[in-house]
Amino acid sequence: MIENTRDMLGRTGLIPVDEALRILLHHLQHHTPETETIPLAEALDRVLAAPVLSPEDLPAHARSTMDGFAVRATDTFGTSESMPGYLQITGEVRMGEPPKGEVKGGSCFRIATGGLLPDGADAVIMLEHTVPVDDTLIEVVKGLGSGSNIIGKGEDIAKGALALPAGRLLRPQDLGLLAGLGISEVQVTRTVRVGIISTGDEIIPFSETPRAGKIRDINAIALSGLIRRAHARPVDYGIVSDRKEIFMPVLEQAVRENDIVLFSGGSSVGMRDLGEQAITDLGPPGILVHGVALKPGKPVIIGLSNEVPVFGLPGHPVSAMVCFDLFVRPAIDRLSGLSTDLLPEASISARLDRNMNSAAGRRDLIRVQLSRQDDIWTAEPILGKSGSISTLSRAHGYFIIPESSQGVSQGATITVYLYL
Ligand code: AMP
Ligand code: MG
């Protein structure tokens, strides 16, 4: 059982992580991303807005995949080292030029890798499987089937076939495929803009030297990095006092100018914590979730102002970054039209090197350092407070102790999700 869950009014208590995410994504389900058409050369890491069907056969003509001789496969049938066949060299395929002439029975053309298959030929015999007799005659010592060592017309991808589905994050190889098809512009979704506000009268720019009581802003730059990694665009609104009359106009501006807004600090239930009030004052729907059964990251607030998700992230940098991964990243993915099912998360299996306890009903994310011996990875938990950014900087990844578990024993095999 989860201790301290929502009450009957749904107002208080901690909400399980999956439930919080479900509530958030449910509110974003009807969102349709805006789209734009951009040059292929600028499309890396953008999300395809519409499926791409192949406009032509790739390759457009059958081509050799080996250096050798273009032949009629039947001419090689039954040949072997002890019973070679003989073929007359009657032509040569030049790279970048269409072949001249036709391969007739008992003859062959010289061909290099990538050369267009001449008429008459249906296979390429590798140089290694021939013995030159003289300039015009080869011995064939291996039989081969029709289609050997060639890539057929449309075999890579056929005209009209699905080249890339909508929602695909464009990777280098995807751009390569589109280039191969002669597609020089793509329709992608507009890059999601994410506004960031750091709150707290104690926070100063990291370029300054803190007087007693002040601390440098860690969250803005760390969250900007996470936003970029999520293929979105960070927009920094700087450090804003957590006095309402100063904070509120900046928050309102950020909501007007962005698709998502994050503020860090001021999210727990304390004297100066205006996060919940500010999101409520932005207007409906308002607060969706406040407080999640999660460590680190418990005090996160998830709200919605009209259609703009607004996240009140905990001020502690580790908590803020964990909440980003769990809640903000999926919202960015959703708003950008990304199909997350198309790309798996990077993880490895490792052996846990000590017992770790966890409260029932709470999800714990445990940061770990990895080491390897003989192909076995060992995960050493990094113990430390969520205010300690160096714990996250040292971590190679994290593993999850789920709500249903009260701990994981030393020696257990765990899945470590990697911070890449
Ligand atoms: P809060 O969520 O406002 O209660 O803050 C929790 C802790 O995180 C406090 O020690 C804050 O000083 C610290 N904190 C808040 N914002 C930042 C920030 N942008 N960078 C580094 N630490 C922060
Ligand atoms: Mg604060």
Short mmCIF file of C-alpha atoms and ligand atoms in Angstrom, two decimals:
data_model
loop_
_atom_site.label_atom_id
_atom_site.label_comp_id
_atom_site.label_asym_id
_atom_site.label_seq_id
_atom_site.Cartn_x
_atom_site.Cartn_y
_atom_site.Cartn_z
CA MET A 1 0.00 0.00 0.00
CA ILE A 2 1.10 3.50 -0.69
CA GLU A 3 1.24 5.51 2.43
CA ASN A 4 -0.12 9.04 2.15
CA THR A 5 -1.90 8.78 -1.24
CA ARG A 6 -4.45 11.25 -2.59
CA ASP A 7 -7.47 11.94 -0.44
CA MET A 8 -11.08 11.75 -1.61
CA LEU A 9 -10.90 15.24 -3.05
CA GLY A 10 -7.77 14.27 -4.91
CA ARG A 11 -5.90 17.18 -3.39
CA THR A 12 -3.32 15.88 -0.97
CA GLY A 13 -0.84 13.07 -0.69
CA LEU A 14 1.64 11.56 -3.02
CA ILE A 15 0.77 10.19 -6.44
CA PRO A 16 2.62 7.19 -7.91
CA VAL A 17 5.01 8.11 -10.74
CA ASP A 18 3.12 6.20 -13.43
CA GLU A 19 -0.17 7.75 -12.39
CA ALA A 20 1.33 11.26 -12.45
CA LEU A 21 2.72 10.64 -15.93
CA ARG A 22 -0.57 9.19 -17.12
CA ILE A 23 -2.47 12.27 -15.90
CA LEU A 24 0.00 14.58 -17.65
CA LEU A 25 0.02 12.73 -20.96
CA HIS A 26 -3.75 12.34 -20.88
CA HIS A 27 -4.03 16.13 -20.93
CA LEU A 28 -1.67 16.34 -23.90
CA GLN A 29 -3.23 13.56 -25.95
CA HIS A 30 -5.05 15.78 -28.44
CA HIS A 31 -2.07 17.99 -29.12
CA THR A 32 -1.11 18.21 -32.80
CA PRO A 33 2.38 19.57 -33.43
CA GLU A 34 2.86 22.40 -35.90
CA THR A 35 5.07 21.46 -38.81
CA GLU A 36 7.62 23.09 -41.09
CA THR A 37 9.57 22.06 -44.16
CA ILE A 38 13.35 22.30 -43.85
CA PRO A 39 16.41 21.34 -45.91
CA LEU A 40 17.62 17.78 -45.35
CA ALA A 41 21.01 19.06 -44.20
CA GLU A 42 19.34 20.73 -41.19
CA ALA A 43 17.08 17.83 -40.25
CA LEU A 44 19.30 15.84 -37.86
CA ASP A 45 17.49 15.16 -34.56
CA ARG A 46 14.23 16.61 -35.84
CA VAL A 47 10.98 14.63 -35.77
CA LEU A 48 9.35 13.63 -39.05
CA ALA A 49 5.85 15.06 -39.28
CA ALA A 50 4.56 12.73 -41.98
CA PRO A 51 5.56 9.33 -43.33
CA VAL A 52 8.00 9.34 -46.23
CA LEU A 53 7.24 6.96 -49.09
CA SER A 54 10.04 6.12 -51.42
CA PRO A 55 9.60 8.18 -54.62
CA GLU A 56 11.78 5.79 -56.60
CA ASP A 57 13.51 2.43 -56.59
CA LEU A 58 16.79 2.31 -54.70
CA PRO A 59 18.97 1.36 -56.40
CA ALA A 60 17.44 2.54 -59.62
CA HIS A 61 19.31 -0.22 -61.50
CA ALA A 62 20.80 -3.54 -60.41
CA ARG A 63 24.41 -3.05 -59.29
CA SER A 64 27.33 -5.25 -58.41
CA THR A 65 28.30 -5.58 -54.75
CA MET A 66 31.68 -7.15 -55.56
CA ASP A 67 34.68 -6.72 -57.83
CA GLY A 68 34.56 -9.48 -60.47
CA PHE A 69 32.74 -10.39 -63.64
CA ALA A 70 29.10 -9.94 -64.62
CA VAL A 71 27.85 -13.30 -65.92
CA ARG A 72 24.82 -15.37 -66.73
CA ALA A 73 24.52 -17.58 -63.68
CA THR A 74 23.62 -20.60 -65.81
CA ASP A 75 27.06 -20.38 -67.43
CA THR A 76 28.63 -21.16 -64.05
CA PHE A 77 26.43 -24.08 -63.07
CA GLY A 78 28.37 -27.25 -62.27
CA THR A 79 31.80 -25.60 -62.37
CA SER A 80 34.39 -26.32 -59.67
CA GLU A 81 38.16 -26.28 -59.10
CA SER A 82 38.38 -29.71 -60.74
CA MET A 83 35.92 -28.87 -63.51
CA PRO A 84 36.31 -25.18 -64.41
CA GLY A 85 34.18 -23.40 -66.98
CA TYR A 86 35.50 -20.83 -69.42
CA LEU A 87 34.05 -17.38 -70.16
CA GLN A 88 35.11 -14.87 -72.77
CA ILE A 89 35.63 -11.29 -71.49
CA THR A 90 33.63 -9.27 -74.03
CA GLY A 91 33.26 -5.96 -72.23
CA GLU A 92 33.85 -3.84 -69.18
CA VAL A 93 31.46 -1.81 -67.04
CA ARG A 94 32.93 1.62 -66.29
CA MET A 95 31.99 3.29 -63.00
CA GLY A 96 29.51 6.09 -63.41
CA GLU A 97 28.58 5.05 -66.92
CA PRO A 98 25.80 2.85 -68.26
CA PRO A 99 27.14 -0.49 -69.54
CA LYS A 100 27.60 -0.81 -73.29
CA GLY A 101 26.46 -4.03 -74.93
CA GLU A 102 25.04 -7.23 -73.58
CA VAL A 103 26.48 -10.25 -71.80
CA LYS A 104 25.77 -13.18 -74.08
CA GLY A 105 25.99 -16.88 -73.25
CA GLY A 106 29.58 -17.99 -72.64
CA SER A 107 30.81 -14.44 -72.06
CA CYS A 108 31.24 -11.94 -69.23
CA PHE A 109 32.00 -8.25 -68.52
CA ARG A 110 34.55 -6.96 -66.05
CA ILE A 111 32.74 -5.10 -63.25
CA ALA A 112 33.72 -3.30 -60.05
CA THR A 113 31.73 -2.88 -56.82
CA GLY A 114 28.86 -0.51 -57.53
CA GLY A 115 29.00 -0.96 -61.30
CA LEU A 116 25.66 -1.20 -63.11
CA LEU A 117 24.77 -4.75 -64.09
CA PRO A 118 24.84 -5.02 -67.90
CA ASP A 119 21.93 -6.47 -69.87
CA GLY A 120 22.03 -10.24 -70.14
CA ALA A 121 23.87 -10.73 -66.83
CA ASP A 122 22.04 -11.82 -63.70
CA ALA A 123 24.95 -12.39 -61.27
CA VAL A 124 28.51 -11.34 -60.52
CA ILE A 125 31.27 -13.84 -59.91
CA MET A 126 33.90 -12.61 -57.46
CA LEU A 127 37.40 -12.09 -58.77
CA GLU A 128 38.60 -14.65 -56.18
CA HIS A 129 36.47 -17.35 -57.78
CA THR A 130 38.02 -16.92 -61.20
CA VAL A 131 41.44 -17.64 -62.69
CA PRO A 132 42.66 -15.41 -65.52
CA VAL A 133 43.73 -17.41 -68.55
CA ASP A 134 44.66 -14.38 -70.65
CA ASP A 135 43.31 -10.86 -71.25
CA THR A 136 40.15 -12.14 -72.83
CA LEU A 137 39.43 -15.42 -71.04
CA ILE A 138 38.74 -16.48 -67.46
CA GLU A 139 38.35 -19.80 -65.77
CA VAL A 140 35.32 -20.02 -63.48
CA VAL A 141 35.79 -22.39 -60.54
CA LYS A 142 32.57 -21.87 -58.62
CA GLY A 143 28.90 -22.13 -59.58
CA LEU A 144 26.61 -19.33 -58.44
CA GLY A 145 22.88 -18.69 -58.39
CA SER A 146 21.01 -15.97 -60.19
CA GLY A 147 21.17 -12.72 -58.17
CA SER A 148 24.50 -13.54 -56.49
CA ASN A 149 26.65 -10.54 -55.56
CA ILE A 150 24.25 -8.01 -56.95
CA ILE A 151 21.77 -5.69 -55.34
CA GLY A 152 18.62 -5.72 -57.45
CA LYS A 153 16.66 -2.71 -58.67
CA GLY A 154 14.54 -1.52 -55.72
CA GLU A 155 16.06 -4.14 -53.40
CA ASP A 156 17.31 -1.53 -50.90
CA ILE A 157 13.90 0.12 -50.94
CA ALA A 158 11.21 -0.15 -53.57
CA LYS A 159 9.30 2.75 -55.09
CA GLY A 160 6.19 3.44 -52.98
CA ALA A 161 7.44 1.55 -49.90
CA LEU A 162 7.52 3.23 -46.48
CA ALA A 163 10.96 4.75 -46.11
CA LEU A 164 10.41 6.39 -42.70
CA PRO A 165 7.34 6.54 -40.45
CA ALA A 166 5.89 9.75 -39.01
CA GLY A 167 7.20 10.43 -35.53
CA ARG A 168 10.70 9.17 -36.29
CA LEU A 169 13.57 11.10 -34.77
CA LEU A 170 15.87 11.63 -37.73
CA ARG A 171 19.20 9.95 -37.14
CA PRO A 172 22.27 10.18 -39.39
CA GLN A 173 21.35 6.94 -41.19
CA ASP A 174 17.81 8.22 -41.79
CA LEU A 175 19.19 11.35 -43.44
CA GLY A 176 21.39 9.05 -45.51
CA LEU A 177 18.38 7.09 -46.68
CA LEU A 178 16.52 10.27 -47.66
CA ALA A 179 19.59 11.53 -49.50
CA GLY A 180 19.79 8.21 -51.36
CA LEU A 181 16.22 8.74 -52.47
CA GLY A 182 16.92 12.28 -53.67
CA ILE A 183 14.71 13.86 -51.01
CA SER A 184 16.24 17.24 -50.22
CA GLU A 185 13.54 18.72 -47.99
CA VAL A 186 11.58 17.13 -45.16
CA GLN A 187 8.47 18.03 -43.26
CA VAL A 188 9.26 18.01 -39.55
CA THR A 189 7.51 19.13 -36.40
CA ARG A 190 8.40 22.54 -35.00
CA THR A 191 11.11 22.39 -32.33
CA VAL A 192 9.54 22.46 -28.87
CA ARG A 193 10.48 25.60 -26.90
CA VAL A 194 11.00 25.15 -23.18
CA GLY A 195 11.20 28.20 -20.92
CA ILE A 196 13.33 27.91 -17.78
CA ILE A 197 13.08 30.08 -14.68
CA SER A 198 15.30 29.66 -11.62
CA THR A 199 13.58 30.93 -8.49
CA GLY A 200 14.88 31.81 -5.07
CA ASP A 201 16.30 34.93 -3.46
CA GLU A 202 19.41 32.91 -2.58
CA ILE A 203 20.27 32.02 -6.19
CA ILE A 204 22.88 34.04 -8.13
CA PRO A 205 24.33 33.58 -11.65
CA PHE A 206 27.05 30.91 -11.69
CA SER A 207 29.53 33.45 -13.02
CA GLU A 208 29.38 35.38 -9.74
CA THR A 209 30.99 34.76 -6.34
CA PRO A 210 28.39 34.00 -3.70
CA ARG A 211 28.31 35.97 -0.45
CA ALA A 212 27.22 34.04 2.64
CA GLY A 213 23.71 32.67 2.16
CA LYS A 214 23.84 32.77 -1.64
CA ILE A 215 24.40 29.83 -3.99
CA ARG A 216 25.15 29.62 -7.68
CA ASP A 217 22.46 28.64 -10.16
CA ILE A 218 23.08 25.02 -11.08
CA ASN A 219 19.65 24.14 -12.39
CA ALA A 220 19.30 26.51 -15.34
CA ILE A 221 22.34 25.26 -17.21
CA ALA A 222 21.81 21.61 -16.25
CA LEU A 223 18.17 21.70 -17.33
CA SER A 224 19.11 23.50 -20.57
CA GLY A 225 21.41 20.61 -21.34
CA LEU A 226 18.65 18.09 -20.72
CA ILE A 227 16.30 20.12 -22.93
CA ARG A 228 18.84 20.08 -25.77
CA ARG A 229 19.34 16.35 -25.30
CA ALA A 230 15.57 16.04 -25.66
CA HIS A 231 15.93 17.83 -29.03
CA ALA A 232 14.04 20.86 -27.77
CA ARG A 233 15.14 24.51 -27.46
CA PRO A 234 15.80 26.00 -24.03
CA VAL A 235 14.81 29.62 -23.44
CA ASP A 236 16.34 31.00 -20.25
CA TYR A 237 14.38 33.60 -18.27
CA GLY A 238 17.12 33.93 -15.68
CA ILE A 239 16.90 34.02 -11.91
CA VAL A 240 13.72 35.44 -10.48
CA SER A 241 12.88 36.27 -6.89
CA ASP A 242 10.37 33.94 -5.29
CA ARG A 243 8.24 36.93 -4.31
CA LYS A 244 4.97 36.54 -6.12
CA GLU A 245 4.74 40.04 -7.61
CA ILE A 246 8.13 39.56 -9.25
CA PHE A 247 7.80 35.90 -10.20
CA MET A 248 4.29 35.92 -11.62
CA PRO A 249 4.83 38.33 -14.58
CA VAL A 250 7.91 36.37 -15.67
CA LEU A 251 6.03 33.07 -15.41
CA GLU A 252 3.16 34.50 -17.46
CA GLN A 253 5.55 35.75 -20.12
CA ALA A 254 7.31 32.38 -20.28
CA VAL A 255 3.96 30.60 -20.68
CA ARG A 256 3.01 32.95 -23.54
CA GLU A 257 6.31 32.43 -25.34
CA ASN A 258 6.92 28.67 -24.95
CA ASP A 259 5.40 25.25 -25.40
CA ILE A 260 6.50 24.10 -21.94
CA VAL A 261 7.70 26.05 -18.91
CA LEU A 262 9.92 24.82 -16.08
CA PHE A 263 10.71 26.65 -12.92
CA SER A 264 12.94 25.21 -10.26
CA GLY A 265 12.77 25.95 -6.56
CA GLY A 266 9.77 26.86 -4.54
CA SER A 267 7.90 23.64 -5.19
CA SER A 268 7.66 22.18 -1.70
CA VAL A 269 5.06 23.14 0.87
CA GLY A 270 6.94 25.82 2.72
CA MET A 271 6.57 29.43 3.69
CA ARG A 272 8.07 30.93 0.58
CA ASP A 273 6.91 28.27 -1.78
CA LEU A 274 4.68 29.91 -4.28
CA GLY A 275 4.84 27.29 -7.04
CA GLU A 276 1.42 25.77 -6.51
CA GLN A 277 -0.24 29.18 -6.08
CA ALA A 278 1.44 30.59 -9.18
CA ILE A 279 0.36 27.71 -11.41
CA THR A 280 -3.17 27.97 -10.08
CA ASP A 281 -3.20 31.72 -10.79
CA LEU A 282 -2.16 31.12 -14.41
CA GLY A 283 -5.67 29.82 -14.98
CA PRO A 284 -7.25 26.48 -15.85
CA PRO A 285 -6.72 23.57 -15.90
CA GLY A 286 -4.15 24.46 -13.18
CA ILE A 287 -2.53 21.91 -10.90
CA LEU A 288 -2.60 18.32 -12.19
CA VAL A 289 -0.20 16.76 -9.69
CA HIS A 290 1.59 18.05 -6.61
CA GLY A 291 3.80 15.55 -4.84
CA VAL A 292 4.87 12.20 -6.27
CA ALA A 293 5.87 9.00 -4.46
CA LEU A 294 9.40 9.36 -5.74
CA LYS A 295 12.88 9.75 -4.33
CA PRO A 296 14.51 12.01 -5.27
CA GLY A 297 11.87 14.36 -6.66
CA LYS A 298 8.92 14.14 -4.28
CA PRO A 299 7.80 17.79 -4.28
CA VAL A 300 7.41 18.14 -8.07
CA ILE A 301 4.38 20.07 -9.31
CA ILE A 302 2.84 19.36 -12.69
CA GLY A 303 0.36 21.87 -13.99
CA LEU A 304 -1.22 23.04 -17.19
CA SER A 305 -2.03 26.59 -18.20
CA ASN A 306 -4.41 26.36 -21.11
CA GLU A 307 -2.33 23.97 -23.28
CA VAL A 308 1.11 24.70 -21.84
CA PRO A 309 2.53 22.21 -19.34
CA VAL A 310 4.15 24.05 -16.43
CA PHE A 311 6.50 22.13 -14.16
CA GLY A 312 7.52 23.25 -10.71
CA LEU A 313 10.70 21.26 -10.24
CA PRO A 314 12.30 20.79 -6.83
CA GLY A 315 15.19 23.17 -6.21
CA HIS A 316 17.66 20.43 -5.34
CA PRO A 317 19.55 19.89 -8.60
CA VAL A 318 19.46 16.08 -8.55
CA SER A 319 15.74 16.08 -7.84
CA ALA A 320 15.14 18.63 -10.58
CA MET A 321 17.02 16.55 -13.13
CA VAL A 322 15.33 13.29 -12.12
CA CYS A 323 11.91 14.95 -12.44
CA PHE A 324 12.94 16.25 -15.85
CA ASP A 325 13.69 12.72 -17.05
CA LEU A 326 10.49 11.27 -15.64
CA PHE A 327 7.98 13.97 -16.52
CA VAL A 328 9.35 16.81 -18.67
CA ARG A 329 11.06 14.61 -21.24
CA PRO A 330 7.89 12.63 -22.00
CA ALA A 331 5.98 15.91 -22.34
CA ILE A 332 8.57 17.22 -24.81
CA ASP A 333 8.40 13.96 -26.75
CA ARG A 334 4.62 14.18 -26.84
CA LEU A 335 4.52 17.80 -28.00
CA SER A 336 7.17 17.17 -30.65
CA GLY A 337 5.19 14.27 -32.10
CA LEU A 338 7.99 11.80 -31.37
CA SER A 339 7.03 8.12 -31.36
CA THR A 340 9.00 6.95 -28.35
CA ASP A 341 8.20 3.32 -29.07
CA LEU A 342 10.53 3.57 -32.06
CA LEU A 343 13.64 4.18 -29.95
CA PRO A 344 14.61 2.04 -26.94
CA GLU A 345 16.36 3.51 -23.89
CA ALA A 346 20.05 2.74 -23.41
CA SER A 347 20.55 0.31 -20.53
CA ILE A 348 22.83 -2.49 -19.38
CA SER A 349 22.57 -5.30 -16.83
CA ALA A 350 24.81 -5.08 -13.79
CA ARG A 351 25.41 -6.73 -10.41
CA LEU A 352 24.50 -4.59 -7.42
CA ASP A 353 27.41 -4.47 -4.99
CA ARG A 354 25.48 -3.78 -1.77
CA ASN A 355 21.99 -4.01 -0.25
CA MET A 356 19.72 -1.06 -0.94
CA ASN A 357 16.56 -0.43 1.04
CA SER A 358 13.56 1.55 -0.11
CA ALA A 359 10.22 2.54 1.40
CA ALA A 360 7.27 0.53 0.14
CA GLY A 361 4.99 2.50 -2.13
CA ARG A 362 7.73 4.82 -3.30
CA ARG A 363 9.85 4.67 -6.45
CA ASP A 364 13.52 5.19 -5.79
CA LEU A 365 16.05 6.10 -8.46
CA ILE A 366 19.48 5.09 -7.24
CA ARG A 367 22.46 6.66 -8.97
CA VAL A 368 25.30 4.23 -9.62
CA GLN A 369 28.88 4.10 -10.75
CA LEU A 370 29.73 1.20 -13.04
CA SER A 371 32.88 -0.84 -13.26
CA ARG A 372 33.65 -3.84 -15.43
CA GLN A 373 35.58 -7.01 -14.84
CA ASP A 374 35.58 -9.84 -17.38
CA ASP A 375 32.47 -8.56 -19.15
CA ILE A 376 30.49 -8.39 -15.89
CA TRP A 377 29.36 -4.91 -14.91
CA THR A 378 29.16 -4.05 -11.22
CA ALA A 379 26.99 -1.17 -10.02
CA GLU A 380 28.05 0.72 -6.93
CA PRO A 381 25.29 2.95 -5.53
CA ILE A 382 26.31 6.55 -4.98
CA LEU A 383 25.01 7.57 -1.61
CA GLY A 384 24.43 11.24 -1.09
CA LYS A 385 21.87 13.94 -0.77
CA SER A 386 19.79 15.14 -3.67
CA GLY A 387 21.30 18.59 -3.14
CA SER A 388 24.67 17.15 -4.07
CA ILE A 389 25.20 17.67 -7.80
CA SER A 390 28.53 15.81 -7.75
CA THR A 391 26.66 12.56 -7.04
CA LEU A 392 24.92 12.94 -10.36
CA SER A 393 28.05 14.04 -12.14
CA ARG A 394 29.84 10.90 -10.94
CA ALA A 395 26.96 8.61 -11.91
CA HIS A 396 27.09 6.52 -15.06
CA GLY A 397 23.39 5.82 -14.72
CA TYR A 398 20.68 4.84 -12.30
CA PHE A 399 18.49 1.89 -11.44
CA ILE A 400 14.95 1.82 -10.16
CA ILE A 401 13.60 0.27 -6.99
CA PRO A 402 9.90 0.06 -7.82
CA GLU A 403 6.96 0.91 -5.57
CA SER A 404 6.27 -2.78 -4.99
CA SER A 405 9.74 -3.46 -3.56
CA GLN A 406 11.30 -2.64 -0.21
CA GLY A 407 14.81 -3.09 -1.45
CA VAL A 408 17.28 -4.91 -3.64
CA SER A 409 19.87 -7.34 -2.29
CA GLN A 410 23.58 -7.33 -2.87
CA GLY A 411 24.45 -9.50 -5.86
CA ALA A 412 21.08 -9.00 -7.57
CA THR A 413 21.08 -8.31 -11.30
CA ILE A 414 19.70 -4.86 -12.00
CA THR A 415 19.00 -2.83 -15.12
CA VAL A 416 21.06 0.34 -15.18
CA TYR A 417 19.70 3.14 -17.37
CA LEU A 418 22.63 5.06 -18.74
CA TYR A 419 23.27 8.79 -18.60
CA LEU A 420 24.75 9.25 -22.04
P1 AMP B 1 13.39 24.71 -2.85
O1 AMP B 1 12.82 23.69 -3.79
O2 AMP B 1 13.17 26.10 -3.30
O3 AMP B 1 12.93 24.47 -1.44
O4 AMP B 1 14.97 24.49 -2.87
C1 AMP B 1 15.59 23.34 -2.39
C2 AMP B 1 17.09 23.54 -2.37
O5 AMP B 1 17.57 23.66 -3.70
C3 AMP B 1 17.53 24.79 -1.64
O6 AMP B 1 18.71 24.49 -0.93
C4 AMP B 1 17.82 25.75 -2.76
O7 AMP B 1 18.77 26.73 -2.39
C5 AMP B 1 18.35 24.83 -3.83
N1 AMP B 1 18.16 25.41 -5.14
C6 AMP B 1 17.04 25.99 -5.62
N2 AMP B 1 17.22 26.42 -6.87
C7 AMP B 1 18.48 26.12 -7.22
C8 AMP B 1 19.26 26.32 -8.41
N3 AMP B 1 18.74 26.94 -9.50
N4 AMP B 1 20.53 25.87 -8.41
C9 AMP B 1 21.05 25.25 -7.34
N5 AMP B 1 20.36 25.02 -6.20
C10 AMP B 1 19.08 25.44 -6.13
MG MG B 2 13.33 28.03 -2.77
#
